[in-house]
Coordinates of C-alpha atoms and ligand atoms in Angstrom, one line a residue:
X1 CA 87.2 80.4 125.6
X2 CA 85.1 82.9 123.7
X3 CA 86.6 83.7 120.4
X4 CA 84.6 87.0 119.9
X5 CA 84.9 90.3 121.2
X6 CA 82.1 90.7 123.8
X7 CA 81.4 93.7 123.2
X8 CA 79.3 92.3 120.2
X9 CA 76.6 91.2 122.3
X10 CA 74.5 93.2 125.3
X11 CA 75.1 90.8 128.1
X12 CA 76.1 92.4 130.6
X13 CA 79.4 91.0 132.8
X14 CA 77.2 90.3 136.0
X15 CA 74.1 88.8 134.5
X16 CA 73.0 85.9 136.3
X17 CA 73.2 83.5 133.0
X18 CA 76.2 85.4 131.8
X19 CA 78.5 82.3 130.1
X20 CA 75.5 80.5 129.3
X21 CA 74.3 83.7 126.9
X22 CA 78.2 84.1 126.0
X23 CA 78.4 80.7 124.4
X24 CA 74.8 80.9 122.6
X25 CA 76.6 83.9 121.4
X26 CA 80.0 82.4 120.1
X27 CA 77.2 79.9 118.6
X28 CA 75.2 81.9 116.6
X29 CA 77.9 84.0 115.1
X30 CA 79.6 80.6 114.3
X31 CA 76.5 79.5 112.5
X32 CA 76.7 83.1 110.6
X33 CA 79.9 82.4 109.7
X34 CA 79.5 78.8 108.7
X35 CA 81.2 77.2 111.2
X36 CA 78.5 75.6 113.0
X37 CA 75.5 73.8 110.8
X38 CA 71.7 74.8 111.7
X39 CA 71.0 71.8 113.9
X40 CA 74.4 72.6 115.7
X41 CA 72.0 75.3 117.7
X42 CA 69.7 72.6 118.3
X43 CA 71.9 70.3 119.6
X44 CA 73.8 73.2 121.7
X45 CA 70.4 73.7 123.1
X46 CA 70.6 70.0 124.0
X47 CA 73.7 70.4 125.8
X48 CA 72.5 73.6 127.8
X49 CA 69.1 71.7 129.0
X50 CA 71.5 68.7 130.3
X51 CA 74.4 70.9 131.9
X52 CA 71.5 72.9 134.3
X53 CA 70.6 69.4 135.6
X54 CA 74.7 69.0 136.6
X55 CA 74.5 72.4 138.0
X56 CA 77.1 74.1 135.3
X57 CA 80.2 72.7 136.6
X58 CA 82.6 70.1 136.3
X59 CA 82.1 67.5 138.8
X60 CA 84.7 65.1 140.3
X61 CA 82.9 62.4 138.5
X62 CA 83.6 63.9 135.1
X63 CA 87.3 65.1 136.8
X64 CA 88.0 61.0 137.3
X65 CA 86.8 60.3 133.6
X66 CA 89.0 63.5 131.9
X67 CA 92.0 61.8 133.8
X68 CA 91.4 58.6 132.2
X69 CA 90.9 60.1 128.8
X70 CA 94.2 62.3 129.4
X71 CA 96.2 59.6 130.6
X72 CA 94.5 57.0 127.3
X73 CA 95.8 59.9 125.0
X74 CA 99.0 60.1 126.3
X75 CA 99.1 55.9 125.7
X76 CA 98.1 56.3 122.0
X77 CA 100.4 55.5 119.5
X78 CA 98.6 57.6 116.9
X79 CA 95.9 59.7 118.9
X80 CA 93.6 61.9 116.8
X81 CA 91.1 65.0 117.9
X82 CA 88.1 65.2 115.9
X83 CA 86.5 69.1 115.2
X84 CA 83.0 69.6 114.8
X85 CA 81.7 73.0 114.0
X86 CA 80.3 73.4 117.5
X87 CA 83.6 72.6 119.3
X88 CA 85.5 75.2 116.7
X89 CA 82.9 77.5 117.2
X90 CA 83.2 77.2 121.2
X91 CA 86.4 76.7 122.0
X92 CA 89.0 77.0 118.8
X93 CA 92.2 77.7 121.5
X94 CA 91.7 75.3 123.9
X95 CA 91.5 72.8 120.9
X96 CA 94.8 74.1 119.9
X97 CA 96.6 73.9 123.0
X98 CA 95.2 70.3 123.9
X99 CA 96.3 69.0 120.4
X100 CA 99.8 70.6 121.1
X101 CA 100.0 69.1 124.7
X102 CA 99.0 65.4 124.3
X103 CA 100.2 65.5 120.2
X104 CA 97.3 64.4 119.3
X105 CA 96.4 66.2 115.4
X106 CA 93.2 67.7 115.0
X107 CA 90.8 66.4 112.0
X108 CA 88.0 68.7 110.8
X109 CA 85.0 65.6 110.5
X110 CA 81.6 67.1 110.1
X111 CA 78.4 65.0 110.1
X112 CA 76.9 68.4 107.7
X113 CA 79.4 68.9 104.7
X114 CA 78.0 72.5 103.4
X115 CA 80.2 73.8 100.9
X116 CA 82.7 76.5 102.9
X117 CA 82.3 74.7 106.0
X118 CA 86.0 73.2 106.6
X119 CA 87.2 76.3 105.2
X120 CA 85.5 78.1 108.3
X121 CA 86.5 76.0 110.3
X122 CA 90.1 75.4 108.9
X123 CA 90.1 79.5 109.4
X124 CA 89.2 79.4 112.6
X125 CA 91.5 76.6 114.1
X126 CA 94.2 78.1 112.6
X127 CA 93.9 81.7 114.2
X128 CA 93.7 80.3 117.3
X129 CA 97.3 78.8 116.8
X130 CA 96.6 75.6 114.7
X131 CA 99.8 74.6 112.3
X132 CA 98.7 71.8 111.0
X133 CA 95.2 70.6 110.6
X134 CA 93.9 67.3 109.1
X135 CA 90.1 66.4 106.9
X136 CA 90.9 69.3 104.9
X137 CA 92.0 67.8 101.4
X138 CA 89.1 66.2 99.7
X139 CA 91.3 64.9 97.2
X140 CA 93.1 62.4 99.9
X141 CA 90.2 61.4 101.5
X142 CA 89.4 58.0 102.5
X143 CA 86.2 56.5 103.4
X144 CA 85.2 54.3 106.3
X145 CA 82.7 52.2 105.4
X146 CA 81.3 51.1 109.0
X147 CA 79.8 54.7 108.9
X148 CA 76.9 55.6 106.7
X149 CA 76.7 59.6 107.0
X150 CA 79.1 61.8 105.4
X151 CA 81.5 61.7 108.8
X152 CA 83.1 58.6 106.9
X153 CA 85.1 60.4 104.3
X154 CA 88.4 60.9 106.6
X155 CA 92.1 61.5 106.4
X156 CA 94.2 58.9 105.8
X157 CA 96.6 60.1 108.4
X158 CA 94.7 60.8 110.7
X159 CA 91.2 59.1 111.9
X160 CA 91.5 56.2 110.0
X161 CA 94.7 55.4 111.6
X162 CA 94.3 56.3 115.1
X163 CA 93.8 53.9 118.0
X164 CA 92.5 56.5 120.0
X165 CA 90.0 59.1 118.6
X166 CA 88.7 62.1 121.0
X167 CA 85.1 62.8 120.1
X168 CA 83.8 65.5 122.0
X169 CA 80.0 66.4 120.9
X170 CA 79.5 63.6 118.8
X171 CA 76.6 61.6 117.0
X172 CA 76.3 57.8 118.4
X173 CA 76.1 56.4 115.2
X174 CA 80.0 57.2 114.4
X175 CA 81.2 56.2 117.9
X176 CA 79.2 53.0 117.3
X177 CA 81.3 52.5 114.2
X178 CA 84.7 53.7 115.3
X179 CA 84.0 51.1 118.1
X180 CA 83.3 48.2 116.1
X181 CA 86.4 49.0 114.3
X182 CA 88.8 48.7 117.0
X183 CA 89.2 52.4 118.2
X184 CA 89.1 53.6 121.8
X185 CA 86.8 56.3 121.6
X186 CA 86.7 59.3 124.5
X187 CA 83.9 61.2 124.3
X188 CA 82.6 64.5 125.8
X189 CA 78.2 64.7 126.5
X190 CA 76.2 66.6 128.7
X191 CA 74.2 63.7 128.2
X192 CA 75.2 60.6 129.8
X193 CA 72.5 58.2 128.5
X194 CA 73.2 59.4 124.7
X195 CA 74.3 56.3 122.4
X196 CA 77.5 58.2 122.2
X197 CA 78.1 58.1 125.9
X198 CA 77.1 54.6 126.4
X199 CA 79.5 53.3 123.4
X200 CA 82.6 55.7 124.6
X201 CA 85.5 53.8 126.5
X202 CA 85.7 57.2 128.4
X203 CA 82.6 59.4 128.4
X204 CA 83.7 63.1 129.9
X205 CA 79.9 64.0 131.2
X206 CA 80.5 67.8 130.9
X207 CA 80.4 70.7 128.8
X208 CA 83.5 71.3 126.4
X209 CA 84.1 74.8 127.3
X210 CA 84.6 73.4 130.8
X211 CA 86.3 70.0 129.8
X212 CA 89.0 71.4 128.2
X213 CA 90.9 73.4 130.2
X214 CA 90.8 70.8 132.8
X215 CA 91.8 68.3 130.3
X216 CA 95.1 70.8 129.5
X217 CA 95.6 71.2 133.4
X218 CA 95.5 67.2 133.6
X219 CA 98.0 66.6 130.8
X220 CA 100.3 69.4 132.1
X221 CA 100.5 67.6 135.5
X222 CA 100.6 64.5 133.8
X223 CA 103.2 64.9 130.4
X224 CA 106.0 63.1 131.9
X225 CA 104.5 60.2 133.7
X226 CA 105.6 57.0 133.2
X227 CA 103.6 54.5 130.8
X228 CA 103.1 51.9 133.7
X229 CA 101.2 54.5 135.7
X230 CA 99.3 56.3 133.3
X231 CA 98.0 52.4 132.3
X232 CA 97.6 52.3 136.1
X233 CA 95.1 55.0 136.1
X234 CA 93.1 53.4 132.8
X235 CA 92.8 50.1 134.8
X236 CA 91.6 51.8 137.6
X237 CA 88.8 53.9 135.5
X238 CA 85.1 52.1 135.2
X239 CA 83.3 54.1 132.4
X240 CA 80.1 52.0 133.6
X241 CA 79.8 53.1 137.0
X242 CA 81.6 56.8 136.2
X243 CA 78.4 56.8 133.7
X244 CA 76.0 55.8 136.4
X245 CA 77.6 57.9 138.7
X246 CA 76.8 61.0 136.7
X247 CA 73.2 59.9 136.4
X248 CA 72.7 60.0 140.0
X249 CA 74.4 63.5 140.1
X250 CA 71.7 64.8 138.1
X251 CA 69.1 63.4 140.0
X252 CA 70.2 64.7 143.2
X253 CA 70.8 67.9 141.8
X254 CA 67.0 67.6 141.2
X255 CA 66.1 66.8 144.4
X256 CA 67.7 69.6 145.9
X257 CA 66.6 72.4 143.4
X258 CA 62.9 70.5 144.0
X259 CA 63.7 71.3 148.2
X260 CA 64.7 74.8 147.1
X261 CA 61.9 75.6 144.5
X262 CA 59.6 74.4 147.0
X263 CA 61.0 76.8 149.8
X264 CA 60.4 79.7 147.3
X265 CA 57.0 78.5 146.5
X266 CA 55.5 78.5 150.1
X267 CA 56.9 82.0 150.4
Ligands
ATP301 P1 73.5 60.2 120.2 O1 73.4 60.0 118.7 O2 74.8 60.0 120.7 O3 72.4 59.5 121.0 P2 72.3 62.8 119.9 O4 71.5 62.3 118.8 O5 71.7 63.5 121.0 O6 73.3 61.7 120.5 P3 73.3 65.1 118.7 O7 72.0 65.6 118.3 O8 74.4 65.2 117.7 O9 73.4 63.7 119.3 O10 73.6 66.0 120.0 C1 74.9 66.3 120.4 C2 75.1 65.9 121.8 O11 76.1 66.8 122.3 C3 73.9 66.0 122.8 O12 73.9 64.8 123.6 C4 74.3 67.2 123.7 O13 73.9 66.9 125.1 C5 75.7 67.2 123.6 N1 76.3 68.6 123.7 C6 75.8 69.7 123.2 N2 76.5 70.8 123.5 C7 77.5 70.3 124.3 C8 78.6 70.9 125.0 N3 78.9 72.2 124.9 N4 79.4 70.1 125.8 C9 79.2 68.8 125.9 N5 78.2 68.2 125.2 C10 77.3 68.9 124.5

């Protein structure tokens, strides 16, 4: 969900590309105010280019793999959300209200540490509702050496003791680590042949503002299931073929907007 007023930009409600231009939006003012780096645009932009080739909306493929990463969450014994400026920048309530629903703390880890950054980000989370908010303390920090960029400086209660750490929009570099190290990574990418998807136990091929609120309708539905079951729906879940399944989503997809382009062309 948007965390500006819309009424700061021009688009107008029945625009064609309307929440694509919303959330470039929310992204830019974020980068105004710090919250998301320079290259976040860039790799928004990514994002956008991959999410046109799914056809902007959730499929059931990325449905099945949101239920396994709900369901792994719920399992953790000490789960862990990882913010990036994008994700605070996109969605800051929906961030909030997963943490509070699966219990799962959120940790401010950024890949760019530009000094006023976590504050903007800290600021952010917590008007959207955030009580308590982890990677904030410099002082406390820990590092993890597996990972050479500045995302290995975390909270010692938080990412460097989780089992399973949520990753949406993440670099593959730090999933590769937090693998070798014995985590169970879920990750969100529009992407699904990024190093980040590939390395994920559970790779959520969507976009965030979409994932999200499915992810909190999942874990409503599914807060009082019992263990044997939600490990019943893990065992079930095969990230490989879910991967490979989204990759023949996209090429569809292409086939038919190729069919329909074509029909406009001979017009
Ligand atoms: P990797 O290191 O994993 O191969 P990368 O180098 O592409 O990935 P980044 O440049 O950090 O990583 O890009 C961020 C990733 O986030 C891209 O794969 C992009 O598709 C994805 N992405 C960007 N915006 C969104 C979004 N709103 N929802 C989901 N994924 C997104």
């Amino acid at each position: 969900m948007s965390t500006n007023n819309n009424q700061d930009h021009d688009v107008p409600k029945d625009h064609p590309r309307y929440e694509s231009l919303k959330y470039r939006h929310d992204i830019i003012e974020g980068m105004k105010k710090l919250i998301v780096a320079e290259a976040g645009l860039i790799a928004h932009g990514r994002g956008e280019c991959f999410d046109y080739m799914l056809g902007e909306k959730t499929s059931e493929i990325a449905k099945k793999a949101i239920k396994a990463a709900v369901a792994l969450l719920f399992l953790a014994k000490n789960p862990i959300i990882s913010v990036n400026g994008n994700t605070a920048a996109l969605c800051p309530r929906k961030l909030v209200e997963l943490s509070k629903i699966t219990n799962a703390p959120l940790e401010i880890n950024l890949f760019y540490r530009k000094k006023g950054r976590i504050e903007a980000i800290k600021k952010v989370l917590e008007n959207a509702g955030a009580e308590k908010i982890l990677g904030i303390d410099e002082t406390t920090m820990v590092e993890i050496e597996e990972i050479s960029s500045n995302r290995r400086n975390v909270d010692p209660n938080g990412i460097k003791i989780a089992d399973v750490v949520f990753v949406p929009l993440e670099d593959g570099d730090r999933t590769e680590a937090l693998k070798k190290i014995g985590k169970k990574i879920i990750a969100v990418d529009l992407n699904p042949i990024s190093r980040t998807s590939l390395w994920a136990d559970v790779t959520i091929v969507d976009n965030i503002v979409r994932t999200l609120p499915e992810m909190i309708k999942i874990a409503t539905k599914l807060k009082n299931t019992k263990e044997k079951a939600l490990k019943n729906i893990i065992e079930t879940f095969d990230n490989k073929s879910n991967i490979q399944a989204s990759l023949d989503a996209i090429i569809q997809y292409i086939k038919k907007q190729k069919e329909d382009a074509f029909k406009i062309l001979k017009d």
